[in-house]
PDB file of C-alpha atoms in Angstrom:
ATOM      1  CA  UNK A   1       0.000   0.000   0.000  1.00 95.00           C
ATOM      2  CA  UNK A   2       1.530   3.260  -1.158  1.00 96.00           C
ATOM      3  CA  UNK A   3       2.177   5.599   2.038  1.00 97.00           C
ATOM      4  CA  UNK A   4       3.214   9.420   1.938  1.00 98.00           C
ATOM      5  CA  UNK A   5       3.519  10.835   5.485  1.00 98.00           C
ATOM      6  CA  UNK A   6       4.396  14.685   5.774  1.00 98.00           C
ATOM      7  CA  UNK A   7       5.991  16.085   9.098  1.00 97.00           C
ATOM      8  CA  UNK A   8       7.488  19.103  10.014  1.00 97.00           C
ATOM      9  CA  UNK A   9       5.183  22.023  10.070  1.00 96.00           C
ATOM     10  CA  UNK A  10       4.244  24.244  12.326  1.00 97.00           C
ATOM     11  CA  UNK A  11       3.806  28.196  13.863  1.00 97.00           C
ATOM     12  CA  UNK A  12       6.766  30.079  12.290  1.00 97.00           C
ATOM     13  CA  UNK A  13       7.225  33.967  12.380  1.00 97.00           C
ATOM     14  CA  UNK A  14       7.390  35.707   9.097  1.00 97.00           C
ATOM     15  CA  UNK A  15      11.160  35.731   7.668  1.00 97.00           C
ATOM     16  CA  UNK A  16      11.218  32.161   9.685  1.00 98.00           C
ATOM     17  CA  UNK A  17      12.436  29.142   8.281  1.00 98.00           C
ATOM     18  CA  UNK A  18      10.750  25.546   8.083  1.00 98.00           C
ATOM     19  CA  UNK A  19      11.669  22.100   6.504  1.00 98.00           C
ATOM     20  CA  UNK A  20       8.999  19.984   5.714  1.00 98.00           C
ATOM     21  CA  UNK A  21       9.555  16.253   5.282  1.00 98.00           C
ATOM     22  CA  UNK A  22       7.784  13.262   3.338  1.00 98.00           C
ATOM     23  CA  UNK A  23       8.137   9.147   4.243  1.00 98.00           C
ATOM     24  CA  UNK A  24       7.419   7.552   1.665  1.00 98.00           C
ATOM     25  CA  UNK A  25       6.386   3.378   1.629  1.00 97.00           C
ATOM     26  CA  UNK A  26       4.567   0.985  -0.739  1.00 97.00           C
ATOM     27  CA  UNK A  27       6.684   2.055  -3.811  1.00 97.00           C
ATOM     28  CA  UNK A  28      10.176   2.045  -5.153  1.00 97.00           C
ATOM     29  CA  UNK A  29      10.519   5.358  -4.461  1.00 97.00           C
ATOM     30  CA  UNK A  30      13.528   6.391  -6.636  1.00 97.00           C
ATOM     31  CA  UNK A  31      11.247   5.438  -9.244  1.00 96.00           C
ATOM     32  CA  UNK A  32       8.901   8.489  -8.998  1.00 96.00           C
ATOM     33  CA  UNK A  33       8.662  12.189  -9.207  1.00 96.00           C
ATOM     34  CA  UNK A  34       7.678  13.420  -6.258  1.00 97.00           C
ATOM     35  CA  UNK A  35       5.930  16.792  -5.402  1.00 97.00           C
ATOM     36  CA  UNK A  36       4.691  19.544  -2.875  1.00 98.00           C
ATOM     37  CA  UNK A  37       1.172  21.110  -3.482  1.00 98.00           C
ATOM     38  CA  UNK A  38      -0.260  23.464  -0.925  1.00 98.00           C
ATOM     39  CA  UNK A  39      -3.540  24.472   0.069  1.00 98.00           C
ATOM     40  CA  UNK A  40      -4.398  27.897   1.789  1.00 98.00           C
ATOM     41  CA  UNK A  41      -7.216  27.873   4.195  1.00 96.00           C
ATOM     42  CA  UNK A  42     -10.647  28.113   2.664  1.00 95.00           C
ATOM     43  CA  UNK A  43      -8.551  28.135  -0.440  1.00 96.00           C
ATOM     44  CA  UNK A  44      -7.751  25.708  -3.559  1.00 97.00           C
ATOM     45  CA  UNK A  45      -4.935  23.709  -4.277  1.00 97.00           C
ATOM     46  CA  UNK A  46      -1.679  25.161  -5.631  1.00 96.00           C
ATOM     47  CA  UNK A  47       1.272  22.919  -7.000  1.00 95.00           C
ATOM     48  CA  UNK A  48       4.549  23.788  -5.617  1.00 97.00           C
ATOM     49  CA  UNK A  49       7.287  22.274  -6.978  1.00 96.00           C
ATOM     50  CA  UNK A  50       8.109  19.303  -8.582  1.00 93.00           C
ATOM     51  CA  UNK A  51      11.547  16.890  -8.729  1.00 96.00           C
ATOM     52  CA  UNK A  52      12.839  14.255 -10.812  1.00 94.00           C
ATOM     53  CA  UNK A  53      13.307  10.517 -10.252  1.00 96.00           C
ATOM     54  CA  UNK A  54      17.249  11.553  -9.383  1.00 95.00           C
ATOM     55  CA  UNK A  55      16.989  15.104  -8.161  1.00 96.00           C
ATOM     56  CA  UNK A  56      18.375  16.309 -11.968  1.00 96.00           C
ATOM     57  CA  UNK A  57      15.236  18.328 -12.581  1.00 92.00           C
ATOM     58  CA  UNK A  58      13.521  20.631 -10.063  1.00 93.00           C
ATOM     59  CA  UNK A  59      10.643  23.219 -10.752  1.00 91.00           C
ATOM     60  CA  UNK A  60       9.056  25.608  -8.435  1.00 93.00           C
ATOM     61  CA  UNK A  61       6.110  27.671  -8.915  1.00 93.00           C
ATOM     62  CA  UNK A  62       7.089  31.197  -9.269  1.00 92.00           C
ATOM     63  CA  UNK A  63       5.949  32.615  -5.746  1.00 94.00           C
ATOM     64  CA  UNK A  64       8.408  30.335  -3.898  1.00 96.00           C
ATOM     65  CA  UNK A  65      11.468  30.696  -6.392  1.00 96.00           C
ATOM     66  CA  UNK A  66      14.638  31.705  -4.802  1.00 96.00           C
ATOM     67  CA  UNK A  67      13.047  30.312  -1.040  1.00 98.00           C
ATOM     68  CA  UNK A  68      11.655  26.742  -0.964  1.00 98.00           C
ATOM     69  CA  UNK A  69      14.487  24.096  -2.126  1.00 98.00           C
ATOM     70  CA  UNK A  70      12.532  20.669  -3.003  1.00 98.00           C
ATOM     71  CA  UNK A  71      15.044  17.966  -2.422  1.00 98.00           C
ATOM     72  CA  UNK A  72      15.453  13.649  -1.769  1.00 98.00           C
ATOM     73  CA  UNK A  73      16.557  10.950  -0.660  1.00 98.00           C
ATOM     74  CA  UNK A  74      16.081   8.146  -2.152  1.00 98.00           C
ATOM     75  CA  UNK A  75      18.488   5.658  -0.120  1.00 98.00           C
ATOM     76  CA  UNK A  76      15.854   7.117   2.434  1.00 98.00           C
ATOM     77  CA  UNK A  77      12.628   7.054   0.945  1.00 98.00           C
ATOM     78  CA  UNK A  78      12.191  10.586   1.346  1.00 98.00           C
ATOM     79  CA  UNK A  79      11.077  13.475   0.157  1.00 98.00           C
ATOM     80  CA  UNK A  80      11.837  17.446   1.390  1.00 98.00           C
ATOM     81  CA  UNK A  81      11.186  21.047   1.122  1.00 98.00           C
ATOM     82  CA  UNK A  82      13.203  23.578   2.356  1.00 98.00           C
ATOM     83  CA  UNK A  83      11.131  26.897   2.849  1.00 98.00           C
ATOM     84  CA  UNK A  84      13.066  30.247   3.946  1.00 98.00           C
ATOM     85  CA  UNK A  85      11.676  33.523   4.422  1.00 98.00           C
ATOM     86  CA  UNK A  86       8.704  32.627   4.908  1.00 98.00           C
ATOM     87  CA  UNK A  87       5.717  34.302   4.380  1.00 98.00           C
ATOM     88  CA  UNK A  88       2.027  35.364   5.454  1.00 97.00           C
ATOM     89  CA  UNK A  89       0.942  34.101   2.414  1.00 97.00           C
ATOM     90  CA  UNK A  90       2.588  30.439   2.538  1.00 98.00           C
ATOM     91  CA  UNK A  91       0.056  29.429   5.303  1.00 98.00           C
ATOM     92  CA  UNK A  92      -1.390  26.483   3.734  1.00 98.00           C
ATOM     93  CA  UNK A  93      -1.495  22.902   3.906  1.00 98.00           C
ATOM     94  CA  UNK A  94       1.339  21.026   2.249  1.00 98.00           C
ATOM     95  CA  UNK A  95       0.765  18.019   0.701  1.00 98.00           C
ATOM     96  CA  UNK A  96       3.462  15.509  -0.341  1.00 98.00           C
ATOM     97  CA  UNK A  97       2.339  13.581  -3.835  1.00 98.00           C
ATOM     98  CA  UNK A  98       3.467  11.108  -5.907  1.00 97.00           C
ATOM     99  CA  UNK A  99       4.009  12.064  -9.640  1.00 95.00           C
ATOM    100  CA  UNK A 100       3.732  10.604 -12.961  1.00 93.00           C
ATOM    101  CA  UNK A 101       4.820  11.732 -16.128  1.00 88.00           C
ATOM    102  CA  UNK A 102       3.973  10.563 -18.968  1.00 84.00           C
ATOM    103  CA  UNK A 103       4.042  11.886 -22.568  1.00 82.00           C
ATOM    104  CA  UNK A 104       4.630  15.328 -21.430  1.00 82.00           C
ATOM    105  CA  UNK A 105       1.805  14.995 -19.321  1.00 88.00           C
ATOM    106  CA  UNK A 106       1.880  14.627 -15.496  1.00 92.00           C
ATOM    107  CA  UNK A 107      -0.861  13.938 -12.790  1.00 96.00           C
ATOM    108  CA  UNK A 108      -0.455  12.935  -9.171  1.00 97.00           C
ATOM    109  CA  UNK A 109      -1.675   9.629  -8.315  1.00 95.00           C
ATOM    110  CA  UNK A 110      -1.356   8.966  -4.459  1.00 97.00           C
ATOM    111  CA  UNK A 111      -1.199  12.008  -1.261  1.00 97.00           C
ATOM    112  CA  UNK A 112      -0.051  12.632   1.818  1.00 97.00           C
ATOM    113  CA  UNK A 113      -2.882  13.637   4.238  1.00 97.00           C
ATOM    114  CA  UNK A 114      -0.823  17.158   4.515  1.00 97.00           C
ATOM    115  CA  UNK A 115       1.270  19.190   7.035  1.00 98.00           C
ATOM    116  CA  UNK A 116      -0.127  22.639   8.311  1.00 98.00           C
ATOM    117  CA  UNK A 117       2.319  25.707   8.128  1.00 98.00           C
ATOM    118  CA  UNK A 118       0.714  28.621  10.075  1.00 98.00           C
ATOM    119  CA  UNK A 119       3.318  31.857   9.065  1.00 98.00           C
ATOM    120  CA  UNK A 120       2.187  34.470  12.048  1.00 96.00           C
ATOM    121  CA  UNK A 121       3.908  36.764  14.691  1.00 95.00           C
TER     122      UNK A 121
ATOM    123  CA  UNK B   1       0.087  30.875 -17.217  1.00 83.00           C
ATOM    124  CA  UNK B   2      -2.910  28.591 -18.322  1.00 90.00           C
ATOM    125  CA  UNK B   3      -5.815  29.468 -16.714  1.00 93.00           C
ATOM    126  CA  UNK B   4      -8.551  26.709 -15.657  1.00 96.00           C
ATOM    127  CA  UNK B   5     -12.438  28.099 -15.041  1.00 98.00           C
ATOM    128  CA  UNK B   6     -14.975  25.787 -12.793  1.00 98.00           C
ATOM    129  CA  UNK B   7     -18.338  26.875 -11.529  1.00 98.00           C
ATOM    130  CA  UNK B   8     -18.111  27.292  -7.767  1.00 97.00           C
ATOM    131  CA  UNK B   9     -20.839  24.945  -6.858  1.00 97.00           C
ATOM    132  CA  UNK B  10     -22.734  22.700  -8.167  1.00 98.00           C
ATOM    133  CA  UNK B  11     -25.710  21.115  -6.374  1.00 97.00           C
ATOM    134  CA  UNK B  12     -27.655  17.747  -7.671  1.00 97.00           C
ATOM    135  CA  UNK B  13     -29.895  15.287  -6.316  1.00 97.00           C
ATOM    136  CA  UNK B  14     -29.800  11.960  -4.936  1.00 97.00           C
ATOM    137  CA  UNK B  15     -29.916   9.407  -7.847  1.00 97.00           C
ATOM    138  CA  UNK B  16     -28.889  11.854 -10.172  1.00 97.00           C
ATOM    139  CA  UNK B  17     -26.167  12.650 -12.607  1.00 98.00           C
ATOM    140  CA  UNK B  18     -23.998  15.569 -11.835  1.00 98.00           C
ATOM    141  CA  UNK B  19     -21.550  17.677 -14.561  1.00 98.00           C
ATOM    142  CA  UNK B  20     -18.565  19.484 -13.122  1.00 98.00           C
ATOM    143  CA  UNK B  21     -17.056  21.208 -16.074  1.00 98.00           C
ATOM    144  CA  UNK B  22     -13.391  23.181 -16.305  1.00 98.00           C
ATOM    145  CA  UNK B  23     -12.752  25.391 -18.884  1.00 98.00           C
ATOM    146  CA  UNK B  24      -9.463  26.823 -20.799  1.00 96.00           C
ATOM    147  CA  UNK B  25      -8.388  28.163 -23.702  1.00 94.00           C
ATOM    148  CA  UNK B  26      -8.098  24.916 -26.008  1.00 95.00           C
ATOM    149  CA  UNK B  27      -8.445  22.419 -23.054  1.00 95.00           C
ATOM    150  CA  UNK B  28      -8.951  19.502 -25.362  1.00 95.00           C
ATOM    151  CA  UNK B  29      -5.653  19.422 -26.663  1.00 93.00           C
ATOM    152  CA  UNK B  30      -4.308  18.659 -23.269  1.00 93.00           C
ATOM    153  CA  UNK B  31      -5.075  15.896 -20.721  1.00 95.00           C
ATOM    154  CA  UNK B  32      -7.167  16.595 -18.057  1.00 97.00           C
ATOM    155  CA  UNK B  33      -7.195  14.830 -14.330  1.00 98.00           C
ATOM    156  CA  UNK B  34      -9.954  15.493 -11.376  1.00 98.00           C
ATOM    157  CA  UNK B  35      -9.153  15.154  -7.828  1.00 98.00           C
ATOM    158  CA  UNK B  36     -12.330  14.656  -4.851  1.00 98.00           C
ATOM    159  CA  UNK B  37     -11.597  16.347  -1.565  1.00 98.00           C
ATOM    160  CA  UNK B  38     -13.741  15.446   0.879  1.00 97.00           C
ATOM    161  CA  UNK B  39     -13.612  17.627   3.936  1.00 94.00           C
ATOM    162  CA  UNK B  40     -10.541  17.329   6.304  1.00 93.00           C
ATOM    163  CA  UNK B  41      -9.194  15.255   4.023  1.00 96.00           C
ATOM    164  CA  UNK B  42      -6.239  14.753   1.417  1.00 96.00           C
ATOM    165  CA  UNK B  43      -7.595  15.063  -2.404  1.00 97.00           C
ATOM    166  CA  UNK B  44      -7.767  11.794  -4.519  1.00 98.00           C
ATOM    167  CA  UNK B  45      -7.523  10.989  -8.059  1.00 97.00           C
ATOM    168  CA  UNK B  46     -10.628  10.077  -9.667  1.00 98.00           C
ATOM    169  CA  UNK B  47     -10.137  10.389 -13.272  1.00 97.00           C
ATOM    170  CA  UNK B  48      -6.897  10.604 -15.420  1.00 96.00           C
ATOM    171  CA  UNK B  49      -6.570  11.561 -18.771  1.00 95.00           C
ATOM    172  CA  UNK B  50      -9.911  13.027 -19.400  1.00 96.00           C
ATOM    173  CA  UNK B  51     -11.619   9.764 -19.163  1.00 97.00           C
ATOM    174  CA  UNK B  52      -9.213   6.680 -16.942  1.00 96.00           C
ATOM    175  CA  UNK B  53     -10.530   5.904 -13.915  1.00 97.00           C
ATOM    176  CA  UNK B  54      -8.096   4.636 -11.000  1.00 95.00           C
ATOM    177  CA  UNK B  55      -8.589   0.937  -9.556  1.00 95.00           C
ATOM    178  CA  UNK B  56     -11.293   1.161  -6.880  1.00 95.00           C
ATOM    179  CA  UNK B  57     -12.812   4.539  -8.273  1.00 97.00           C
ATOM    180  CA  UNK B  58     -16.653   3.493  -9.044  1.00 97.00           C
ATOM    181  CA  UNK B  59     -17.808   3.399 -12.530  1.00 97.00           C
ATOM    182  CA  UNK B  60     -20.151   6.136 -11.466  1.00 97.00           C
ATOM    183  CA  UNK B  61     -17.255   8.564 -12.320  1.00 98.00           C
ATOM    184  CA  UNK B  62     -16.761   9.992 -16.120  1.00 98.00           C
ATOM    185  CA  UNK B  63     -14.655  12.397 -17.669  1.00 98.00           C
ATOM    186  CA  UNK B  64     -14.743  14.098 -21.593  1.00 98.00           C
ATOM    187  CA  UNK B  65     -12.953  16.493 -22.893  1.00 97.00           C
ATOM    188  CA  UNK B  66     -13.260  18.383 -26.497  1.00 97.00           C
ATOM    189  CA  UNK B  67     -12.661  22.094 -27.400  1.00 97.00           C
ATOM    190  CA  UNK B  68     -12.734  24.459 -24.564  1.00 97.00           C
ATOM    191  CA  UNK B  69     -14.355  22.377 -21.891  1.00 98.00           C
ATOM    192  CA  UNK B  70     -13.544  19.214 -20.091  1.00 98.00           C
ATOM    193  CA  UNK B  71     -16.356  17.406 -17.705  1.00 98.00           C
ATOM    194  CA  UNK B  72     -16.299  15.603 -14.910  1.00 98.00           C
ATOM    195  CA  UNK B  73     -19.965  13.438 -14.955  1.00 98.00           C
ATOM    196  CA  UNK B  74     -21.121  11.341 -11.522  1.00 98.00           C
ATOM    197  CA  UNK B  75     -24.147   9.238 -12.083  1.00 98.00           C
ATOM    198  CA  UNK B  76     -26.391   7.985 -10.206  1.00 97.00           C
ATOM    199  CA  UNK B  77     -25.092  10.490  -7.125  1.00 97.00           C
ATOM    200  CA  UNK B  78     -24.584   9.442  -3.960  1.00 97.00           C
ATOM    201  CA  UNK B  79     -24.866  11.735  -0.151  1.00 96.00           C
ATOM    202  CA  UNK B  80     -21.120   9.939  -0.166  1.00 96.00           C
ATOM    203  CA  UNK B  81     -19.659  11.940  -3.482  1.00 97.00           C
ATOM    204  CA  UNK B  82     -20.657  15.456  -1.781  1.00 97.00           C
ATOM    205  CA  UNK B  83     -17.122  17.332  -2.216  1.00 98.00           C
ATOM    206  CA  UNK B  84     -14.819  19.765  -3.567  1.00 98.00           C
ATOM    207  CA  UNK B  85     -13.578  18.564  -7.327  1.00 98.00           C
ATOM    208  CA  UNK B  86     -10.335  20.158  -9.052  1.00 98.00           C
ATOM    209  CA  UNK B  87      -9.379  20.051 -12.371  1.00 98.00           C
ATOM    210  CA  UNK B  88      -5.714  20.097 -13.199  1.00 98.00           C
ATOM    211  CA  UNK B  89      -3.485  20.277 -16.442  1.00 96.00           C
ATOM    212  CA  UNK B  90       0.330  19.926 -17.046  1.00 93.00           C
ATOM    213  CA  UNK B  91       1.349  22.650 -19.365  1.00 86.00           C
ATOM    214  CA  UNK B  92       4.841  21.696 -20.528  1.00 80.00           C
ATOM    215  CA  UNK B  93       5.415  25.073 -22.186  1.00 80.00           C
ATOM    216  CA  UNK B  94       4.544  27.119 -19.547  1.00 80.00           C
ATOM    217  CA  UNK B  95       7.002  28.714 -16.447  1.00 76.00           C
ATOM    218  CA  UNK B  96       4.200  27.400 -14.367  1.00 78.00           C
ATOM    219  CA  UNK B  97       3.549  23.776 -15.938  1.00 87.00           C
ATOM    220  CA  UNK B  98       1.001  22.604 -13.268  1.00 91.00           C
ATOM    221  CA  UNK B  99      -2.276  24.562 -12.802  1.00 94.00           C
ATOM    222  CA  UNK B 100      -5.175  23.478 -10.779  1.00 96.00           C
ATOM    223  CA  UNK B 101      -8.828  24.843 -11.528  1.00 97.00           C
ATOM    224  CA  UNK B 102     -10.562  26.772  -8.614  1.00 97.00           C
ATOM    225  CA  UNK B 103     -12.903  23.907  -7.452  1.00 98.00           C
ATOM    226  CA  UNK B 104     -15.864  23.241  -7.744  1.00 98.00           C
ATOM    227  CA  UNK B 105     -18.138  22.190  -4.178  1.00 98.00           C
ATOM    228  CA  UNK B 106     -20.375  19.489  -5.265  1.00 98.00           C
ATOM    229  CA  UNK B 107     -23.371  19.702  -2.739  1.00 97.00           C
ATOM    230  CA  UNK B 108     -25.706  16.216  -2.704  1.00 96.00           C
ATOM    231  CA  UNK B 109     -29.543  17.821  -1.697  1.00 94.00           C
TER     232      UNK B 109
END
């Protein structure tokens, strides 16, 4: 049975920092993209970012460019995102999800039940 | 970026078939996958590729797409199917490749 478990958030201050972590069990891991979506309160969902099988490719919506670092381990079965200066705005729910690409075309297939990030002073 | 439009609601009785659609510019060119969110809860996939359905997702569940607008039809609704349904598209092209529609809340009367 494919497992994604998210830890790691939490009440952070605005200019904080936060790293969010995904287990991941059920699957050969390394053979996956792997993703962060987010969901504001009240809100819809928003993709994130997105990395390869081997951590060669990484994409990043263009709010969190330049502060969230989406990054693995596959000898773990893990997945991560690095967030720094955080914002009011990147109060959400993050999801972990499993990725598949195919044909230029890419859909995820299994999620995490989320991690809440609550950016407030 | 692409840009996907759903109706906010929708609302449909027991027994009955519902339509979510999602609209964008040329939609039926690209593949389209819904996601149910039930409250409190992570989303699922329901349908892939405008029209695959995922092992253990009821035959109840339908997708289409052609021109501008892609569907998402439930028949025979069920009080157990009342949730929020996104739309979402992979737009290779684009700086932002992955785009979500706004939801839709499916309400079961």
């Amino acid at each position: 049975e494919v497992q994604l478990v998210e830890s790691g958030g939490g009440l952070v201050q605005p200019g904080g920092s936060l790293r969010l972590s995904c287990a991941a069990s059920g699957f050969t891991f390394s053979s996956y993209w792997m993703s962060w979506v987010r969901q504001a309160p009240g809100k819809g969902l928003e993709w994130v970012a997105n990395i390869k099988q081997d951590g060669s490719e990484k994409y990043y919506v263009d709010s969190v460019k330049g502060r969230f670092t989406i990054s693995r381990d596959n000898a773990k079965n893990s997945l991560y995102l690095q967030m720094n200066s955080l914002r009011a705005e990147d109060t959400a729910v993050y999801y972990c999800a499993r990725g598949l690409l195919w044909f230029g075309e890419f859909y995820f297939d299994y999620w995490g039940q989320g991690t809440l990030v609550t950016v407030s002073s | 970026s692409y840009v996907l439009t759903q109706p906010p609601s929708v609302s449909v009785a027991p027994g009955k078939t519902a339509r979510i659609t999602c609209g964008g510019n040329n939609i039926g060119s690209k593949s389209v996958h819904w996601y149910q969110q039930k409250p409190g809860q992570a989303p699922v996939l329901v349908i892939y590729y405008d029209s695959d359905r995922p092992s253990g997702i009821p035959e109840r569940f339908s997708g289409s797409n052609s021109g501008n607008t892609a569907t998402l039809t439930i028949s025979r609704v069920e009080a157990g199917d009342e949730a929020d349904y996104y739309c979402q598209v992979w737009d290779s092209s684009s700086d932002h490749p992955c785009v979500f529609g706004g939801g839709t809340k499916l309400t079961v009367l």
